[in-house]
GROMACS .gro file of C-alpha atoms in nm:
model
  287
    1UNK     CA    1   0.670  -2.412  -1.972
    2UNK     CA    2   0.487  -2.357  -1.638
    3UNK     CA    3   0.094  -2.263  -1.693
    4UNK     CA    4  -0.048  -1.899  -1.665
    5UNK     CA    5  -0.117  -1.827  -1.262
    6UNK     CA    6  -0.464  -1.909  -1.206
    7UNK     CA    7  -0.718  -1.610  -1.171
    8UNK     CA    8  -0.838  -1.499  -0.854
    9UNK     CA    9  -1.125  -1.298  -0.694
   10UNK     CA   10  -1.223  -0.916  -0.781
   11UNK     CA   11  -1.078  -0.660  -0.667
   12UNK     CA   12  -1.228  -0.373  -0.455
   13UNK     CA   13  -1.125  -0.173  -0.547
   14UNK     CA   14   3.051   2.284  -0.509
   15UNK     CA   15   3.321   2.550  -0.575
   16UNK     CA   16   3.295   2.727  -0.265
   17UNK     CA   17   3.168   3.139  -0.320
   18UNK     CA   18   3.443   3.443  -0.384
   19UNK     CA   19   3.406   3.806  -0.282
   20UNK     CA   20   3.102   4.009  -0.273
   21UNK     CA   21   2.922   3.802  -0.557
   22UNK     CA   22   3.004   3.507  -0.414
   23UNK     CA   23   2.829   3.665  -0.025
   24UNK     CA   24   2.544   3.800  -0.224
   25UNK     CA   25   2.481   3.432  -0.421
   26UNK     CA   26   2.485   3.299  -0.011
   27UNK     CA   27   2.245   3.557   0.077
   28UNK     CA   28   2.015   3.501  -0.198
   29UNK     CA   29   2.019   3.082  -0.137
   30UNK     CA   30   1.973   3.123   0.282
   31UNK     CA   31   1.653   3.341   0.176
   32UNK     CA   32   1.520   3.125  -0.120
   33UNK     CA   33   1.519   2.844   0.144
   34UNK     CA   34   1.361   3.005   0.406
   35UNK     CA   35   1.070   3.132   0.190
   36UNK     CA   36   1.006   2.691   0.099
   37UNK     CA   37   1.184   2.779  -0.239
   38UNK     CA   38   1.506   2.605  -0.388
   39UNK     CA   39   1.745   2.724  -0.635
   40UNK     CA   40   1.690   2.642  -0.991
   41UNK     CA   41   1.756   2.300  -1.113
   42UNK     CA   42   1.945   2.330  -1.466
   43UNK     CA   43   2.225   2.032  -1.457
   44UNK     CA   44   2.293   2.018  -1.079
   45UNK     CA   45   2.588   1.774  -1.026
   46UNK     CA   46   2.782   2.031  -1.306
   47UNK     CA   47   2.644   2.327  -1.152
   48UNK     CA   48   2.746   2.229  -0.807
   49UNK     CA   49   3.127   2.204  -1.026
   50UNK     CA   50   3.130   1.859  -0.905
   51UNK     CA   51   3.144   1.510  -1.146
   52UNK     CA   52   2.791   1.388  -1.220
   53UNK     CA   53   2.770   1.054  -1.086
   54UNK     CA   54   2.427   0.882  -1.225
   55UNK     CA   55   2.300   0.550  -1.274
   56UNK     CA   56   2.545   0.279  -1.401
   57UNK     CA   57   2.244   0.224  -1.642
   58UNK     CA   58   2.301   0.417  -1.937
   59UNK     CA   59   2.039   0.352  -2.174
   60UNK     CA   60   1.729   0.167  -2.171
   61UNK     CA   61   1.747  -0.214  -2.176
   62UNK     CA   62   1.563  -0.468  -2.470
   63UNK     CA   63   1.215  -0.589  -2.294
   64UNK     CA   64   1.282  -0.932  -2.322
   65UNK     CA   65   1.042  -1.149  -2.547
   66UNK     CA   66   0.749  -1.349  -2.398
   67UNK     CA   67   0.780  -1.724  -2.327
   68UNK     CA   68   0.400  -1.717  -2.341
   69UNK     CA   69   0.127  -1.513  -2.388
   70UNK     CA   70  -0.194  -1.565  -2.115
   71UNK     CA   71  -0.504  -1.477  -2.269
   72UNK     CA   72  -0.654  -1.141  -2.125
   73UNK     CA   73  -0.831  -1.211  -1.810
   74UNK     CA   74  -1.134  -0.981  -1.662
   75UNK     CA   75  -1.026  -1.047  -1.316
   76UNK     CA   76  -0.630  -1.020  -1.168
   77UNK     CA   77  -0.426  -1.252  -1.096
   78UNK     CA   78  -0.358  -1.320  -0.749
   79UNK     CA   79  -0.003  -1.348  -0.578
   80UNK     CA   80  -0.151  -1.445  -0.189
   81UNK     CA   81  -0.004  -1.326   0.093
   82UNK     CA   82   0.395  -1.418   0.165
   83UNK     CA   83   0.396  -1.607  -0.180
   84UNK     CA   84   0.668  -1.615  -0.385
   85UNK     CA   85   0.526  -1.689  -0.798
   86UNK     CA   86   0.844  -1.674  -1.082
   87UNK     CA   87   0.626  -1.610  -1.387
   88UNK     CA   88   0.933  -1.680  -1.628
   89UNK     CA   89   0.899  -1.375  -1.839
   90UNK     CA   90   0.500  -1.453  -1.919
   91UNK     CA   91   0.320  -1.233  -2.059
   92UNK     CA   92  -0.023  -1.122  -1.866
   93UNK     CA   93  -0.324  -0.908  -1.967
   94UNK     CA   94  -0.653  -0.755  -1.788
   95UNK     CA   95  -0.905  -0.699  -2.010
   96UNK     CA   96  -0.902  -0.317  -2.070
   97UNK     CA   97  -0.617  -0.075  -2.146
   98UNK     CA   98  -0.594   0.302  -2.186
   99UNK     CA   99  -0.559   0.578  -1.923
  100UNK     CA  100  -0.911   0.612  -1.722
  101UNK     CA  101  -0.937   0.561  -1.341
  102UNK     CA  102  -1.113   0.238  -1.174
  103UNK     CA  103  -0.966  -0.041  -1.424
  104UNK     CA  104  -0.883  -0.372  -1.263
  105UNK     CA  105  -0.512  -0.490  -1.195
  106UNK     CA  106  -0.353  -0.772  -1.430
  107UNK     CA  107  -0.206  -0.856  -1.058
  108UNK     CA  108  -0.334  -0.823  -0.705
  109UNK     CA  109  -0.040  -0.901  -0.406
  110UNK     CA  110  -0.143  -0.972  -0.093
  111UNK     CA  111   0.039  -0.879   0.176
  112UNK     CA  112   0.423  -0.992   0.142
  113UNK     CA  113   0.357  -1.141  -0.200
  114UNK     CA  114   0.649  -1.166  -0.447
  115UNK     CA  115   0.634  -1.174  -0.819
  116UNK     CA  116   0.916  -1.179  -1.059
  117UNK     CA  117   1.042  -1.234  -1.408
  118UNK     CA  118   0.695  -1.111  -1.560
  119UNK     CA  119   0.559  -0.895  -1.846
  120UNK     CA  120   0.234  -0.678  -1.835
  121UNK     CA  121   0.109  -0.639  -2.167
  122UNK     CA  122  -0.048  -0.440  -2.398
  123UNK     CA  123  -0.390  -0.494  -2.222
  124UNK     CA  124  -0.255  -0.325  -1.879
  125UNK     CA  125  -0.528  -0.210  -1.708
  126UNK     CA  126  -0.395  -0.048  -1.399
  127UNK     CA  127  -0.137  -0.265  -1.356
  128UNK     CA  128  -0.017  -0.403  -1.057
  129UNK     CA  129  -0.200  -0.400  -0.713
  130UNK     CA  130  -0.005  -0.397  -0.374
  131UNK     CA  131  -0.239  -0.420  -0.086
  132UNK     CA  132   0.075  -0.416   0.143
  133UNK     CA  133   0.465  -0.493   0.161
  134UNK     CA  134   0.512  -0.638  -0.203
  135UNK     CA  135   0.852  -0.701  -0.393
  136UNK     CA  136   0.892  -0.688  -0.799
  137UNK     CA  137   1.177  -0.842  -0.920
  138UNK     CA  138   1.251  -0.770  -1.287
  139UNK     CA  139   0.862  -0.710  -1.418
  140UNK     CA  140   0.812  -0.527  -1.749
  141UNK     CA  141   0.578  -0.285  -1.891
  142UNK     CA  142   0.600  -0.194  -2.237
  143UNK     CA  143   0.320   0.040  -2.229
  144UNK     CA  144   0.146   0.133  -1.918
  145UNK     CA  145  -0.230   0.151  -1.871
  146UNK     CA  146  -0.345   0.376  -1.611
  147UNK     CA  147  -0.057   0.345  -1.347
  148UNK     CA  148   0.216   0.055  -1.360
  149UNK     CA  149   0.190   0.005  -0.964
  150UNK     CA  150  -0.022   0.107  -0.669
  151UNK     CA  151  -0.023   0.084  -0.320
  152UNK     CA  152  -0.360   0.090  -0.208
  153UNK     CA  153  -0.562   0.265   0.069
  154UNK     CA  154  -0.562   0.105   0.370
  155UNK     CA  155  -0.213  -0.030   0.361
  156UNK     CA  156   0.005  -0.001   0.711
  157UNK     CA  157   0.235   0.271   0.738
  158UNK     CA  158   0.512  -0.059   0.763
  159UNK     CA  159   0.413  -0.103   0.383
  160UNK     CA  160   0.739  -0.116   0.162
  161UNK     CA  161   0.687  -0.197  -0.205
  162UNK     CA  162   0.981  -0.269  -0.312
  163UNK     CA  163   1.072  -0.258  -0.735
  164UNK     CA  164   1.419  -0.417  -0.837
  165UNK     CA  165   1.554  -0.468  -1.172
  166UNK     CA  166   1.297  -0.458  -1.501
  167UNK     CA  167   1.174  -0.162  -1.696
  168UNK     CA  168   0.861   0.077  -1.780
  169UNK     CA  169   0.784   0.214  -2.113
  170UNK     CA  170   0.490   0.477  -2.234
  171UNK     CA  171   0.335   0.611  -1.866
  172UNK     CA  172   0.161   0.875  -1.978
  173UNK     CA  173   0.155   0.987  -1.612
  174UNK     CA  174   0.267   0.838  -1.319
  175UNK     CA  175   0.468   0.507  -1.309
  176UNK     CA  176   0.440   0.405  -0.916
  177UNK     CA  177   0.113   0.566  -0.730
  178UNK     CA  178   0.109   0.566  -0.362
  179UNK     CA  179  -0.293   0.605  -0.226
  180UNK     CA  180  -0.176   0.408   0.128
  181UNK     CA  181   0.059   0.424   0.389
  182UNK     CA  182   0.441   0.294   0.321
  183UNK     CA  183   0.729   0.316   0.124
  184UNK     CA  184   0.827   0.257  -0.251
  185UNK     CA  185   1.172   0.148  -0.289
  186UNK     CA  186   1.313   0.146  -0.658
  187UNK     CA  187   1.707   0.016  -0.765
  188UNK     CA  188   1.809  -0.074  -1.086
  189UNK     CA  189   1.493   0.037  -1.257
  190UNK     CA  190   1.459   0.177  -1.630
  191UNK     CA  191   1.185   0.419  -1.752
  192UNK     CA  192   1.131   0.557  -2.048
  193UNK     CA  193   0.858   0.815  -2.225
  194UNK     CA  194   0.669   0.845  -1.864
  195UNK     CA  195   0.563   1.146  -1.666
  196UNK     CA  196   0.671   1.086  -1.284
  197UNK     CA  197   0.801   0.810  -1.193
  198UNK     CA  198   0.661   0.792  -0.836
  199UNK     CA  199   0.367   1.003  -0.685
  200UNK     CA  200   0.191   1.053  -0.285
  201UNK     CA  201  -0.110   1.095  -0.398
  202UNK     CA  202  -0.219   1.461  -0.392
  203UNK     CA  203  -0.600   1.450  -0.333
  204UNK     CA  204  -0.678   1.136  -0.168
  205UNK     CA  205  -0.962   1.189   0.070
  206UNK     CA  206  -0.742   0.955   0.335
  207UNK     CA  207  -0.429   1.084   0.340
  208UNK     CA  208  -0.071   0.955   0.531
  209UNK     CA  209   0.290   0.991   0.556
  210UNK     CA  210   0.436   0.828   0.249
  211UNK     CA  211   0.767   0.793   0.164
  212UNK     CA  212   0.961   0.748  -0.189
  213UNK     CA  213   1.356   0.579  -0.252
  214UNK     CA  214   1.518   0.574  -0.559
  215UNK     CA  215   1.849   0.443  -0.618
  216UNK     CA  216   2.043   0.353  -0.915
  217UNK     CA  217   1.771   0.466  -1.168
  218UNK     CA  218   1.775   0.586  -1.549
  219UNK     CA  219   1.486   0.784  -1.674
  220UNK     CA  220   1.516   0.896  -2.067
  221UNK     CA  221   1.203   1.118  -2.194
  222UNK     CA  222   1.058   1.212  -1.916
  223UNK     CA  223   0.793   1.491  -1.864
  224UNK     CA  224   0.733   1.633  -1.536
  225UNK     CA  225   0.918   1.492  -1.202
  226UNK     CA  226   1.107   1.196  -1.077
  227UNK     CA  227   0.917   1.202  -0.749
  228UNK     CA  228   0.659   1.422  -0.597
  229UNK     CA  229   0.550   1.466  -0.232
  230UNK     CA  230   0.319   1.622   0.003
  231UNK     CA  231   0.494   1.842   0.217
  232UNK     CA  232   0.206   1.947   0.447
  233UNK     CA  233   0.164   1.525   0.503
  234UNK     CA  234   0.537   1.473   0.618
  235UNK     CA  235   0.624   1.306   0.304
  236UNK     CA  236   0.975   1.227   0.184
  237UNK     CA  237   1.165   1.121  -0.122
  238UNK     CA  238   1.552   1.008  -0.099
  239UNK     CA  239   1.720   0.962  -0.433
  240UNK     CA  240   2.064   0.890  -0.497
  241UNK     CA  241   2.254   0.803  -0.862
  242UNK     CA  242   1.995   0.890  -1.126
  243UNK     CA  243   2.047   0.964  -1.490
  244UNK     CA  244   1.785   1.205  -1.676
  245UNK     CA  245   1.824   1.198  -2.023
  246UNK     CA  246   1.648   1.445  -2.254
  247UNK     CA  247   1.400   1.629  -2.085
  248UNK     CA  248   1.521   1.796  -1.784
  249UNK     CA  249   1.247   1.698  -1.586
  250UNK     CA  250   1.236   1.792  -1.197
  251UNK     CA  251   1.428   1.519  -0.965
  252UNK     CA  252   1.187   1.571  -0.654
  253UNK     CA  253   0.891   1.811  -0.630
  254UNK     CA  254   0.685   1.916  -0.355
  255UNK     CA  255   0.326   2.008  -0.335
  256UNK     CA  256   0.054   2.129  -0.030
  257UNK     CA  257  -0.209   1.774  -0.036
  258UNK     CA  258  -0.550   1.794   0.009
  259UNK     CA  259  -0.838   1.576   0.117
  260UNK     CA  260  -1.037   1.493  -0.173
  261UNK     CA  261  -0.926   1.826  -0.332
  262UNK     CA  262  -0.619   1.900  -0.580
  263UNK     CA  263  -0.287   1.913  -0.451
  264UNK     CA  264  -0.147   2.290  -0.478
  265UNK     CA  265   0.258   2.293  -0.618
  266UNK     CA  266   0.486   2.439  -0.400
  267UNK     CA  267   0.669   2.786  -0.553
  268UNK     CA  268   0.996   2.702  -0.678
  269UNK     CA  269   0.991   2.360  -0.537
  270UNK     CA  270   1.242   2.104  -0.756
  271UNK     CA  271   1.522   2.123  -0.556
  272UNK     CA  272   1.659   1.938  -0.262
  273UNK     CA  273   1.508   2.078   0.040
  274UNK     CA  274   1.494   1.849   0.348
  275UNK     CA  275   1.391   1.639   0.531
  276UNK     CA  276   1.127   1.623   0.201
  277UNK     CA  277   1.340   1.652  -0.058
  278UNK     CA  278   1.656   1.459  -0.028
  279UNK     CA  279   1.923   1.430  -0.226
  280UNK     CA  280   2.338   1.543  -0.317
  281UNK     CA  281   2.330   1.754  -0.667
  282UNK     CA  282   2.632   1.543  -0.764
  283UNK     CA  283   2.476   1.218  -0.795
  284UNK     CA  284   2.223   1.326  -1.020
  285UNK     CA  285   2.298   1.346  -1.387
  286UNK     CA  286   2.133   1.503  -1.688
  287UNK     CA  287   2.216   1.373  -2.035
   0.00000   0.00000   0.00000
């Protein structure tokens, strides 16, 4: 069984319409979408009287069982930059847990840093720290912290983190934060009991042009919105093949950023609406 990875330095931080209802439904959509607003969200694929076509996951998978448990380290762990580290399904804890802002990562990447096969634990902290690109291959979090993942300020708009395979349980808020510049890029992802899944940061004093993919992805109990974007910041979210169970939460909502100051929602926002809001009704599927 290969050793815990050493410690490293602190962080700093449709049908188509019939007749005169059918004209007047038109009318009503062309003028809903040139006010910012989108039609209301309530099953889209069925309403749309096309097949739902979600994720090929269908329920959320077992969290696999720890080959060994790393004592609970003050300081992250550090993946350095174009590293590739295989924790086989370890199990790694900061030092604090809970939901309050300015923890410390269990895991700092440096730029172009891999990690894979690894579970956060129970001690989360805030997770795991991208200062740049970053890939996460199969990484587990039974119960999040403050936020599972973060790209951090500073990052180059060229930033993609990138989150394949693995699972998140028990977000209380938002699974993937974006406070830099880049992309996040999720496939084959799980998530259950969370409230969004991936967030631009709405009140950021720096803000930047952030961008959000999600393919292949089954959400069960969630409580607000699969993505959410600043529209006023030239954000964008692309999703494709998503399954919502339970809640009906909102598949991509769009808000007005500000600069150190709360985000303000967008009226009627939920809906596709692009080039911020992408995404075909019929691939999204509530169960």
């Amino acid at each position: 069984m290969p050793p815990p990875f050493p410690a490293s330095a602190r962080l700093q931080a449709t049908r188509p319409f019939r007749g005169r209802l059918g004209a007047v439904a038109a009318v009503t959509a062309v003028a809903l979408l040139a006010l910012g607003l989108s039609l209301p969200q309530t099953a889209p694929a069925q309403a749309a009287g096309l097949p739902a076509r979600g994720s090929s996951i269908s329920d959320m998978p077992a969290f696999p069982t720890p080959t060994h448990v790393a004592p609970a380290q003050s300081m992250p762990f550090l993946v350095k930059a174009g590293q590739t580290v295989d924790f086989h399904n370890q199990e790694l804890n900061a030092s604090t847990n809970g939901h309050g802002e300015f923890q410390e990562p269990v895991v700092l990447i440096e730029p172009g840093g891999i990690a894979e096969n690894l579970i956060i634990g129970p001690l989360a902290g805030d997770g795991i720290h991208c200062q740049a690109s970053c890939t996460l291959i199969n990484i587990w979090w039974p119960h999040v912290g403050e936020d599972a993942v973060t790209l951090l300020d500073g990052s180059p708009a060229s930033s993609v983190v990138t989150i394949r395979g693995g699972a998140v349980a028990h977000a209380y808020d938002k699974v993937v934060q974006l406070d830099g510049a880049g992309t996040a890029r999720f496939s084959d992802f799980a998530a259950s009991d969370i409230g969004t899944l991936a967030r631009s940061c709405g009140n950021c004093p720096n803000q930047y042009t952030r961008h959000i993919v999600i393919s292949n992805v089954f959400i069960t109990g969630g409580k607000y919105k699969v993505a959410g974007v600043n529209q006023n910041f030239g954000d964008t979210a692309t999703l494709d093949h998503v399954t919502i169970h339970g809640v009906h939460m909102q598949v991509c909502d769009r808000t007005i950023g500000g600069r150190g100051t709360a985000a303000k929602p967008v009226p009627g926002a939920g809906g596709p609406f692009p080039p911020y809001c992408v995404f075909d009704p019929g691939t999204i599927l509530y169960s």
